Structures are given as structure tokens and as C-alpha cells.
Amino acid sequence: MLLFLALPASAGGFRLSENCPPGFERLADDVCRMVTLYDQYGSLRGRGVGGTRTGLPPRRDGFTAQQIDLGRYLFFDPILSADGSVSCASCHDPALGLADGRGRSTGLHGETLSRGAPTLWNSAFLSRFFWDARAESLEAQLPGPLYAAGEMGNNPDDLLAALRNNAEYPALFRAAFGAGSGPIDTAQVYTALAAFEASLISLNSRYDRYAHGDHNALDAEEIAGLNVFRSFVARCAECHTPPLFTNQQVAVIGTPEPEGLPRDIGAQATFGSPKLRGAFKVPTLRNIARTAPYMHSGRFETLAEVVAFYNDGRGHAVPEDEPLQLHWHIVSPELAAHELDQLVAFLGTLTDERFLPRVPTRVPSGLTPGGRSARAALTPTGEAP
């Protein structure tokens, strides 16, 4: 059994929280377990068209409060990047729906990347990561942004040297992983970041209140939108299946690329399958009203544009010489204008940010913490480190 340290605050005033994040309970073995009303349903029944009282898939939890809090500091600390200029929160900003408000993200030196940053809400439930589904766990996903030249631009040796030579982090890692855990290593870094990301839970929206039996949580327009969403005409729920509002599959839907850019082959590169040319992971719709612009490259600025794209018919945006094999759920629903408005109204009910992570006012590196707009997410009184 590891011996975890209840260390006093360091000379810099940093001490890891011993409390689990909101929405989690602390178990006898000191690990944190997520608590949600969806646990009472206990099955995945109703998945085909999105039953409202549907259980959740397996989740990543069981991390300690100290590991989660260490991951929080790392997430907001630019020390993880090659030149100390960007943090994980630069592309996954709490003030921007844990995305970055850009169609295509900006990397280390201001370079525009090929895809946008997906939201991190409810990552604990996901089985595939990245738009092209190339990683199978939170830990396996992390080397991508950390070491990609166009993103955070670091390498394992320099990353570990920066953390080990820092005045605060060695003691914080010992507090999170035990007195005998040895020098900081990449596995510990990945575990701490995964622990924090797995704590980002959004399951308490007005839609959720409605799903659990409060029929006054939605108005008539929003309920009508839910019915359109679940219908066999629109078929939205067959890919964006409640309660996660994703079926975690990849799909070819024929989204046009931004003007002048070539076709992004997406999951074809991951799985080596020409059938998946232009396929991308079905994103969650949780907090979708907060994460514009939309699609893998930000092709659409508004939700109204998104629902109009689906309504305009199967393959209408695909060039004649482009060999895309569209997913069979992509149809031509021919919804009326008022039904499209109802869909947009319903999507707004999926907003729930009550468990936004606390943005630290300081991080152990001494660098400026957080995302490019993280200061806007601070509590009015600020937060003690």
C-alpha cells in the first residue's frame, strides 16, 4: 500500500486538496467515485433512439483527490509546453466550454492547426479520443498534444527536467503518488492529467432534470425539439445518443472543409480503411451551445447552420469527384423551419457548467496560469492555490 503524504503547504503556499471534486464521493480507500442519478438506471436500454432514462457506459474514476488536484495544476500550468507559453487550458478553456472558440486551434507559435479542440466534458466515459479516434485512453491521448511540434512542442526528457527541477512539483507528486513513488516520471504526469480530465462531469443540465422526471424543466418548444431529435425522421439520437449524446463511433457525414482546404481524411488514417475517408468521431452535444464553431474544422459558426446542413440532404455538400461513403444515418429529413428552430432550442438545454474546474490563481511554475481567457473564469474573490 502506498503511503500518501498529508504535507503542509510548501514555501510557495501550494498544497493538494484532500477533498474530492463536486459530484464525487470519497470512498474508504481514499479514491473519488462519481455520483450521478443515471446510476439508478443500471443499463443501456433505450439506446437506439435515445431513451431518456438510460444508463451510462463504464467510466474512468477511482483516482485520489490529491491526484485530481495535481492534475488540475498541471492542466493550467504552461510549464508543460516547450517554451512555457501555452497550457492544456489554452485549447481547453473553462471559459469557452472546455474548448477554445476557434474553428481550428492555434499551436505553440501561433500556427493554425488542422482541426479544432474538442470539449473535454465527460471524457471519463469515452473509449476513443481525438477527432480521428486514434487513442484509446486518456493517458494514451496525452502524448499527442504534449509532444506534437505544432501544439505544445515539448519532449519527455525536457518535460520531466522542468518538473523535477521545479521548487514545488516534486513534493506535490509525492503527495499524490506516495512517499516511495520515486522521481517524477511520465506515467505519473499522464495519470494526474487523466485524473483531472476524468473529473470534468456535466450531467446536470435542464435536459437531465427533465429526463429524471421534472417535466417542468423544459418548455414546450424545447420538448418539441427533443421529440424531433429522437424521431425516426431526423434520427439525431441514433448517433448523438443520450445521456452522453454520442454513440462514440466514427461516421462519414460529408461536412465541407473550410474554403481552400483539402479533404481531411480523418479516421481513414487511424484504421487504414478507405471506407472511413472523411470519418470523424461523433462528438458529444453536452454544452454544445458553449463550443462554437462546429465540426472538426469549425466549418459552421452556429447551431442553426449545423441543423440546416443535416436538413439539406444526404451528400449535398460532397463534390462529385469525392469518394465518400456516407454513414447510413445521414438522410434527407426535410424538416420544416419551425422544427429546425425547435432542435436548436433543445440543444440549448444540454448546457451544464456547474462543475467547472477551479482555475488556480497561481501555478507551481510561477508562469501565468490557464487558457487564453482563463482569467474570465476565475471566481470573483479568486482562489487560494
GROMACS .gro file of C-alpha atoms in nm:
model
  385
    1MET     CA    1   0.000   0.000   0.000
    2LEU     CA    2   0.128   0.346  -0.092
    3LEU     CA    3   0.188   0.593   0.187
    4PHE     CA    4   0.029   0.922   0.085
    5LEU     CA    5   0.159   1.236   0.249
    6ALA     CA    6  -0.056   1.498   0.415
    7LEU     CA    7   0.209   1.763   0.357
    8PRO     CA    8   0.191   2.114   0.495
    9ALA     CA    9   0.183   2.398   0.248
   10SER     CA   10   0.515   2.445   0.067
   11ALA     CA   11   0.722   2.760   0.079
   12GLY     CA   12   0.524   2.874  -0.222
   13GLY     CA   13   0.194   2.800  -0.046
   14PHE     CA   14   0.092   2.503  -0.262
   15ARG     CA   15  -0.091   2.210  -0.107
   16LEU     CA   16  -0.308   1.949  -0.278
   17SER     CA   17  -0.672   1.927  -0.184
   18GLU     CA   18  -0.784   1.625   0.018
   19ASN     CA   19  -1.145   1.677  -0.093
   20CYS     CA   20  -1.297   1.508  -0.396
   21PRO     CA   21  -1.436   1.741  -0.664
   22PRO     CA   22  -1.808   1.833  -0.661
   23GLY     CA   23  -2.016   1.541  -0.784
   24PHE     CA   24  -1.778   1.281  -0.638
   25GLU     CA   25  -1.779   1.092  -0.310
   26ARG     CA   26  -1.471   0.978  -0.121
   27LEU     CA   27  -1.458   0.603  -0.062
   28ALA     CA   28  -1.293   0.412   0.221
   29ASP     CA   29  -0.973   0.362   0.019
   30ASP     CA   30  -0.950   0.741  -0.033
   31VAL     CA   31  -1.038   0.730  -0.401
   32CYS     CA   32  -1.308   0.950  -0.553
   33ARG     CA   33  -1.613   0.799  -0.722
   34MET     CA   34  -1.854   0.995  -0.937
   35VAL     CA   35  -2.216   1.003  -0.820
   36THR     CA   36  -2.499   1.058  -1.068
   37LEU     CA   37  -2.871   0.985  -1.083
   38TYR     CA   38  -2.806   0.793  -1.406
   39ASP     CA   39  -2.653   0.517  -1.195
   40GLN     CA   40  -3.002   0.420  -1.080
   41TYR     CA   41  -3.095   0.303  -1.430
   42GLY     CA   42  -2.817   0.049  -1.445
   43SER     CA   43  -2.842  -0.045  -1.812
   44LEU     CA   44  -2.803   0.093  -2.160
   45ARG     CA   45  -3.162   0.016  -2.256
   46GLY     CA   46  -3.325   0.253  -2.498
   47ARG     CA   47  -3.004   0.340  -2.678
   48GLY     CA   48  -3.144   0.307  -3.030
   49VAL     CA   49  -3.341   0.631  -3.032
   50GLY     CA   50  -3.213   0.784  -2.712
   51GLY     CA   51  -3.427   0.676  -2.421
   52THR     CA   52  -3.430   0.943  -2.153
   53ARG     CA   53  -3.373   0.701  -1.864
   54THR     CA   54  -3.070   0.526  -2.000
   55GLY     CA   55  -2.764   0.412  -1.808
   56LEU     CA   56  -2.412   0.532  -1.868
   57PRO     CA   57  -2.121   0.331  -2.011
   58PRO     CA   58  -1.823   0.240  -1.790
   59ARG     CA   59  -1.630   0.538  -1.659
   60ARG     CA   60  -1.279   0.627  -1.552
   61ASP     CA   61  -1.271   0.714  -1.185
   62GLY     CA   62  -1.103   0.580  -0.872
   63PHE     CA   63  -0.835   0.849  -0.863
   64THR     CA   64  -0.747   1.016  -0.533
   65ALA     CA   65  -0.835   1.374  -0.454
   66GLN     CA   66  -0.464   1.461  -0.449
   67GLN     CA   67  -0.407   1.310  -0.793
   68ILE     CA   68  -0.701   1.504  -0.935
   69ASP     CA   69  -0.582   1.829  -0.781
   70LEU     CA   70  -0.226   1.774  -0.903
   71GLY     CA   71  -0.369   1.720  -1.250
   72ARG     CA   72  -0.558   2.047  -1.215
   73TYR     CA   73  -0.235   2.238  -1.151
   74LEU     CA   74  -0.060   2.064  -1.441
   75PHE     CA   75  -0.354   2.130  -1.674
   76PHE     CA   76  -0.333   2.506  -1.617
   77ASP     CA   77   0.047   2.528  -1.597
   78PRO     CA   78   0.237   2.635  -1.913
   79ILE     CA   79   0.543   2.454  -1.777
   80LEU     CA   80   0.425   2.154  -1.979
   81SER     CA   81   0.491   2.332  -2.309
   82ALA     CA   82   0.831   2.371  -2.473
   83ASP     CA   83   0.863   2.745  -2.415
   84GLY     CA   84   0.624   2.800  -2.124
   85SER     CA   85   0.372   2.987  -2.339
   86VAL     CA   86   0.071   2.752  -2.355
   87SER     CA   87  -0.101   2.510  -2.121
   88CYS     CA   88  -0.359   2.237  -2.177
   89ALA     CA   89  -0.617   2.502  -2.088
   90SER     CA   90  -0.506   2.717  -2.380
   91CYS     CA   91  -0.708   2.488  -2.607
   92HIS     CA   92  -0.949   2.355  -2.342
   93ASP     CA   93  -1.051   2.673  -2.166
   94PRO     CA   94  -1.319   2.658  -1.893
   95ALA     CA   95  -1.446   2.997  -2.012
   96LEU     CA   96  -1.510   2.851  -2.358
   97GLY     CA   97  -1.683   2.521  -2.287
   98LEU     CA   98  -1.350   2.341  -2.234
   99ALA     CA   99  -1.276   2.409  -2.600
  100ASP     CA  100  -1.110   2.721  -2.743
  101GLY     CA  101  -1.367   2.906  -2.951
  102ARG     CA  102  -1.171   2.853  -3.270
  103GLY     CA  103  -1.262   2.654  -3.577
  104ARG     CA  104  -0.906   2.527  -3.591
  105SER     CA  105  -0.688   2.554  -3.285
  106THR     CA  106  -0.373   2.764  -3.250
  107GLY     CA  107  -0.049   2.594  -3.150
  108LEU     CA  108   0.275   2.686  -2.980
  109HIS     CA  109   0.394   2.958  -3.216
  110GLY     CA  110   0.055   3.084  -3.328
  111GLU     CA  111   0.034   2.823  -3.601
  112THR     CA  112  -0.318   2.732  -3.710
  113LEU     CA  113  -0.370   2.357  -3.672
  114SER     CA  114  -0.576   2.132  -3.897
  115ARG     CA  115  -0.861   2.067  -3.650
  116GLY     CA  116  -1.045   2.227  -3.363
  117ALA     CA  117  -1.012   2.133  -2.997
  118PRO     CA  118  -1.296   1.905  -2.882
  119THR     CA  119  -1.456   1.972  -2.546
  120LEU     CA  120  -1.331   1.768  -2.251
  121TRP     CA  121  -1.668   1.741  -2.076
  122ASN     CA  122  -1.748   1.381  -1.978
  123SER     CA  123  -1.417   1.246  -2.110
  124ALA     CA  124  -1.433   0.987  -1.830
  125PHE     CA  125  -1.689   0.791  -2.033
  126LEU     CA  126  -1.516   0.795  -2.369
  127SER     CA  127  -1.347   0.496  -2.528
  128ARG     CA  128  -1.177   0.684  -2.815
  129PHE     CA  129  -1.001   1.020  -2.827
  130PHE     CA  130  -0.906   1.276  -3.092
  131TRP     CA  131  -1.132   1.359  -3.385
  132ASP     CA  132  -0.986   1.063  -3.575
  133ALA     CA  133  -1.027   0.822  -3.277
  134ARG     CA  134  -0.658   0.729  -3.276
  135ALA     CA  135  -0.616   0.698  -2.895
  136GLU     CA  136  -0.796   0.451  -2.670
  137SER     CA  137  -0.749   0.610  -2.327
  138LEU     CA  138  -0.695   0.947  -2.165
  139GLU     CA  139  -0.336   0.852  -2.088
  140ALA     CA  140  -0.270   0.737  -2.446
  141GLN     CA  141  -0.411   1.066  -2.573
  142LEU     CA  142  -0.185   1.291  -2.370
  143PRO     CA  143   0.149   1.250  -2.557
  144GLY     CA  144  -0.024   1.383  -2.868
  145PRO     CA  145  -0.074   1.746  -2.762
  146LEU     CA  146   0.223   1.747  -2.524
  147TYR     CA  147   0.483   1.649  -2.783
  148ALA     CA  148   0.335   1.750  -3.119
  149ALA     CA  149   0.555   2.018  -3.273
  150GLY     CA  150   0.258   2.233  -3.365
  151GLU     CA  151   0.080   2.204  -3.031
  152MET     CA  152   0.277   2.217  -2.703
  153GLY     CA  153   0.603   2.121  -2.873
  154ASN     CA  154   0.770   1.950  -2.578
  155ASN     CA  155   0.952   1.617  -2.541
  156PRO     CA  156   0.956   1.371  -2.248
  157ASP     CA  157   1.310   1.449  -2.130
  158ASP     CA  158   1.262   1.826  -2.120
  159LEU     CA  159   0.917   1.792  -1.965
  160LEU     CA  160   1.049   1.579  -1.680
  161ALA     CA  161   1.352   1.801  -1.627
  162ALA     CA  162   1.129   2.106  -1.590
  163LEU     CA  163   0.905   1.934  -1.335
  164ARG     CA  164   1.186   1.767  -1.137
  165ASN     CA  165   1.386   2.092  -1.114
  166ASN     CA  166   1.086   2.295  -1.006
  167ALA     CA  167   1.079   2.402  -0.640
  168GLU     CA  168   0.720   2.281  -0.584
  169TYR     CA  169   0.631   1.987  -0.809
  170PRO     CA  170   0.846   1.705  -0.659
  171ALA     CA  171   0.672   1.740  -0.322
  172LEU     CA  172   0.330   1.765  -0.488
  173PHE     CA  173   0.392   1.446  -0.688
  174ARG     CA  174   0.498   1.264  -0.370
  175ALA     CA  175   0.179   1.381  -0.201
  176ALA     CA  176  -0.025   1.248  -0.493
  177PHE     CA  177   0.156   0.919  -0.558
  178GLY     CA  178   0.312   0.821  -0.228
  179ALA     CA  179   0.636   0.875  -0.039
  180GLY     CA  180   0.812   0.591  -0.221
  181SER     CA  181   0.699   0.684  -0.571
  182GLY     CA  182   1.047   0.792  -0.682
  183PRO     CA  183   1.137   1.076  -0.919
  184ILE     CA  184   0.861   1.224  -1.131
  185ASP     CA  185   0.804   1.014  -1.442
  186THR     CA  186   0.580   1.047  -1.746
  187ALA     CA  187   0.337   0.781  -1.621
  188GLN     CA  188   0.267   0.995  -1.315
  189VAL     CA  189   0.220   1.304  -1.531
  190TYR     CA  190  -0.027   1.122  -1.756
  191THR     CA  191  -0.213   0.972  -1.459
  192ALA     CA  192  -0.254   1.309  -1.287
  193LEU     CA  193  -0.378   1.480  -1.603
  194ALA     CA  194  -0.613   1.189  -1.677
  195ALA     CA  195  -0.746   1.209  -1.320
  196PHE     CA  196  -0.828   1.575  -1.361
  197GLU     CA  197  -0.983   1.534  -1.706
  198ALA     CA  198  -1.195   1.243  -1.581
  199SER     CA  199  -1.336   1.473  -1.312
  200LEU     CA  200  -1.491   1.709  -1.570
  201ILE     CA  201  -1.851   1.591  -1.549
  202SER     CA  202  -2.158   1.758  -1.700
  203LEU     CA  203  -2.477   1.561  -1.631
  204ASN     CA  204  -2.699   1.813  -1.451
  205SER     CA  205  -2.850   2.023  -1.729
  206ARG     CA  206  -3.214   2.114  -1.764
  207TYR     CA  207  -3.244   1.820  -2.002
  208ASP     CA  208  -3.120   1.590  -1.725
  209ARG     CA  209  -3.377   1.725  -1.482
  210TYR     CA  210  -3.642   1.650  -1.743
  211ALA     CA  211  -3.502   1.301  -1.802
  212HIS     CA  212  -3.517   1.228  -1.429
  213GLY     CA  213  -3.883   1.324  -1.409
  214ASP     CA  214  -3.910   1.702  -1.375
  215HIS     CA  215  -4.133   1.775  -1.672
  216ASN     CA  216  -4.132   2.146  -1.593
  217ALA     CA  217  -3.759   2.167  -1.661
  218LEU     CA  218  -3.818   2.219  -2.035
  219ASP     CA  219  -4.068   2.444  -2.208
  220ALA     CA  220  -4.299   2.337  -2.489
  221GLU     CA  221  -4.059   2.448  -2.764
  222GLU     CA  222  -3.771   2.253  -2.609
  223ILE     CA  223  -3.981   1.939  -2.559
  224ALA     CA  224  -4.089   1.961  -2.922
  225GLY     CA  225  -3.721   1.987  -3.016
  226LEU     CA  226  -3.640   1.679  -2.808
  227ASN     CA  227  -3.912   1.488  -2.991
  228VAL     CA  228  -3.769   1.594  -3.328
  229PHE     CA  229  -3.421   1.499  -3.207
  230ARG     CA  230  -3.537   1.148  -3.113
  231SER     CA  231  -3.760   1.095  -3.414
  232PHE     CA  232  -3.701   0.840  -3.691
  233VAL     CA  233  -3.723   1.130  -3.934
  234ALA     CA  234  -3.438   1.342  -3.800
  235ARG     CA  235  -3.251   1.046  -3.642
  236CYS     CA  236  -3.021   1.275  -3.441
  237ALA     CA  237  -3.030   1.050  -3.135
  238GLU     CA  238  -2.906   0.746  -3.324
  239CYS     CA  239  -2.556   0.896  -3.330
  240HIS     CA  240  -2.588   1.154  -3.051
  241THR     CA  241  -2.738   0.905  -2.809
  242PRO     CA  242  -2.843   1.021  -2.460
  243PRO     CA  243  -2.730   1.052  -2.192
  244LEU     CA  244  -2.378   1.122  -2.328
  245PHE     CA  245  -2.520   1.248  -2.658
  246THR     CA  246  -2.261   1.050  -2.852
  247ASN     CA  247  -2.252   0.684  -2.955
  248GLN     CA  248  -1.869   0.701  -2.953
  249GLN     CA  249  -1.847   0.577  -3.311
  250VAL     CA  250  -1.685   0.738  -3.613
  251ALA     CA  251  -1.902   0.848  -3.902
  252VAL     CA  252  -1.867   0.994  -4.250
  253ILE     CA  253  -2.120   1.276  -4.276
  254GLY     CA  254  -1.984   1.479  -4.568
  255THR     CA  255  -1.912   1.807  -4.392
  256PRO     CA  256  -1.746   2.055  -4.629
  257GLU     CA  257  -1.396   2.168  -4.543
  258PRO     CA  258  -1.314   2.536  -4.491
  259GLU     CA  259  -1.272   2.721  -4.818
  260GLY     CA  260  -0.947   2.630  -4.994
  261LEU     CA  261  -0.851   2.337  -4.770
  262PRO     CA  262  -0.816   1.978  -4.897
  263ARG     CA  263  -1.028   1.694  -4.764
  264ASP     CA  264  -0.920   1.583  -4.417
  265ILE     CA  265  -0.924   1.202  -4.440
  266GLY     CA  266  -0.992   1.166  -4.065
  267ALA     CA  267  -1.028   0.813  -3.932
  268GLN     CA  268  -0.909   0.659  -4.259
  269ALA     CA  269  -0.557   0.723  -4.133
  270THR     CA  270  -0.634   0.563  -3.795
  271PHE     CA  271  -0.791   0.242  -3.921
  272GLY     CA  272  -0.639   0.217  -4.271
  273SER     CA  273  -0.983   0.187  -4.426
  274PRO     CA  274  -1.084   0.378  -4.740
  275LYS     CA  275  -1.445   0.343  -4.624
  276LEU     CA  276  -1.360   0.580  -4.340
  277ARG     CA  277  -1.224   0.856  -4.562
  278GLY     CA  278  -1.355   1.177  -4.407
  279ALA     CA  279  -1.485   0.998  -4.096
  280PHE     CA  280  -1.464   1.162  -3.755
  281LYS     CA  281  -1.566   1.070  -3.405
  282VAL     CA  282  -1.924   1.163  -3.320
  283PRO     CA  283  -1.880   1.445  -3.067
  284THR     CA  284  -2.082   1.488  -2.753
  285LEU     CA  285  -2.352   1.754  -2.766
  286ARG     CA  286  -2.311   1.835  -2.397
  287ASN     CA  287  -2.259   2.212  -2.358
  288ILE     CA  288  -2.278   2.240  -2.736
  289ALA     CA  289  -2.416   2.594  -2.713
  290ARG     CA  290  -2.085   2.695  -2.550
  291THR     CA  291  -1.842   2.541  -2.801
  292ALA     CA  292  -1.896   2.717  -3.135
  293PRO     CA  293  -1.779   2.695  -3.410
  294TYR     CA  294  -1.875   2.341  -3.504
  295MET     CA  295  -1.745   2.030  -3.684
  296HIS     CA  296  -1.383   1.909  -3.686
  297SER     CA  297  -1.261   2.223  -3.863
  298GLY     CA  298  -1.515   2.477  -3.739
  299ARG     CA  299  -1.695   2.491  -4.073
  300PHE     CA  300  -2.021   2.615  -3.919
  301GLU     CA  301  -2.047   2.918  -3.693
  302THR     CA  302  -2.388   2.850  -3.539
  303LEU     CA  303  -2.611   2.561  -3.437
  304ALA     CA  304  -2.868   2.688  -3.686
  305GLU     CA  305  -2.611   2.630  -3.964
  306VAL     CA  306  -2.540   2.280  -3.831
  307VAL     CA  307  -2.901   2.163  -3.829
  308ALA     CA  308  -2.955   2.324  -4.170
  309PHE     CA  309  -2.660   2.124  -4.308
  310TYR     CA  310  -2.817   1.796  -4.197
  311ASN     CA  311  -3.155   1.902  -4.329
  312ASP     CA  312  -3.025   1.996  -4.674
  313GLY     CA  313  -2.997   1.630  -4.765
  314ARG     CA  314  -2.760   1.339  -4.791
  315GLY     CA  315  -2.430   1.426  -4.957
  316HIS     CA  316  -2.536   1.769  -5.081
  317ALA     CA  317  -2.201   1.925  -4.981
  318VAL     CA  318  -1.979   1.646  -5.121
  319PRO     CA  319  -1.805   1.721  -5.453
  320GLU     CA  320  -1.897   1.480  -5.733
  321ASP     CA  321  -1.541   1.352  -5.763
  322GLU     CA  322  -1.504   1.286  -5.386
  323PRO     CA  323  -1.536   0.912  -5.298
  324LEU     CA  324  -1.702   0.945  -4.956
  325GLN     CA  325  -1.915   0.661  -4.824
  326LEU     CA  326  -2.164   0.845  -4.609
  327HIS     CA  327  -2.300   0.693  -4.289
  328TRP     CA  328  -2.640   0.533  -4.339
  329HIS     CA  329  -2.795   0.757  -4.073
  330ILE     CA  330  -2.729   1.061  -4.294
  331VAL     CA  331  -3.063   1.111  -4.466
  332SER     CA  332  -3.277   1.390  -4.610
  333PRO     CA  333  -3.523   1.462  -4.328
  334GLU     CA  334  -3.689   1.767  -4.492
  335LEU     CA  335  -3.776   1.923  -4.159
  336ALA     CA  336  -3.980   2.242  -4.155
  337ALA     CA  337  -3.820   2.570  -4.048
  338HIS     CA  338  -4.001   2.567  -3.714
  339GLU     CA  339  -3.872   2.215  -3.645
  340LEU     CA  340  -3.515   2.330  -3.705
  341ASP     CA  341  -3.574   2.612  -3.457
  342GLN     CA  342  -3.709   2.359  -3.208
  343LEU     CA  343  -3.397   2.145  -3.249
  344VAL     CA  344  -3.172   2.443  -3.173
  345ALA     CA  345  -3.385   2.529  -2.870
  346PHE     CA  346  -3.350   2.174  -2.740
  347LEU     CA  347  -2.972   2.172  -2.786
  348GLY     CA  348  -2.955   2.472  -2.556
  349THR     CA  349  -3.100   2.262  -2.273
  350LEU     CA  350  -2.782   2.049  -2.267
  351THR     CA  351  -2.579   2.328  -2.106
  352ASP     CA  352  -2.450   2.249  -1.757
  353GLU     CA  353  -2.131   2.406  -1.624
  354ARG     CA  354  -2.197   2.390  -1.252
  355PHE     CA  355  -1.891   2.168  -1.202
  356LEU     CA  356  -1.650   2.391  -1.392
  357PRO     CA  357  -1.298   2.332  -1.258
  358ARG     CA  358  -1.145   2.589  -1.030
  359VAL     CA  359  -0.889   2.791  -1.221
  360PRO     CA  360  -0.584   2.840  -0.995
  361THR     CA  361  -0.474   3.197  -0.945
  362ARG     CA  362  -0.114   3.069  -0.931
  363VAL     CA  363   0.061   2.757  -1.057
  364PRO     CA  364   0.381   2.599  -0.921
  365SER     CA  365   0.595   2.711  -1.216
  366GLY     CA  366   0.527   3.078  -1.143
  367LEU     CA  367   0.408   3.125  -1.502
  368THR     CA  368   0.072   3.280  -1.590
  369PRO     CA  369  -0.187   3.005  -1.540
  370GLY     CA  370  -0.468   2.886  -1.757
  371GLY     CA  371  -0.608   2.934  -2.101
  372ARG     CA  372  -0.600   3.245  -2.311
  373SER     CA  373  -0.923   3.364  -2.149
  374ALA     CA  374  -0.891   3.176  -1.821
  375ARG     CA  375  -0.891   3.493  -1.614
  376ALA     CA  376  -1.257   3.539  -1.707
  377ALA     CA  377  -1.336   3.205  -1.543
  378LEU     CA  378  -1.193   3.296  -1.202
  379THR     CA  379  -1.430   3.329  -0.911
  380PRO     CA  380  -1.497   3.690  -0.806
  381THR     CA  381  -1.281   3.656  -0.496
  382GLY     CA  382  -1.011   3.447  -0.660
  383GLU     CA  383  -0.899   3.107  -0.534
  384ALA     CA  384  -0.628   3.018  -0.291
  385PRO     CA  385  -0.365   2.797  -0.452
   0.00000   0.00000   0.00000
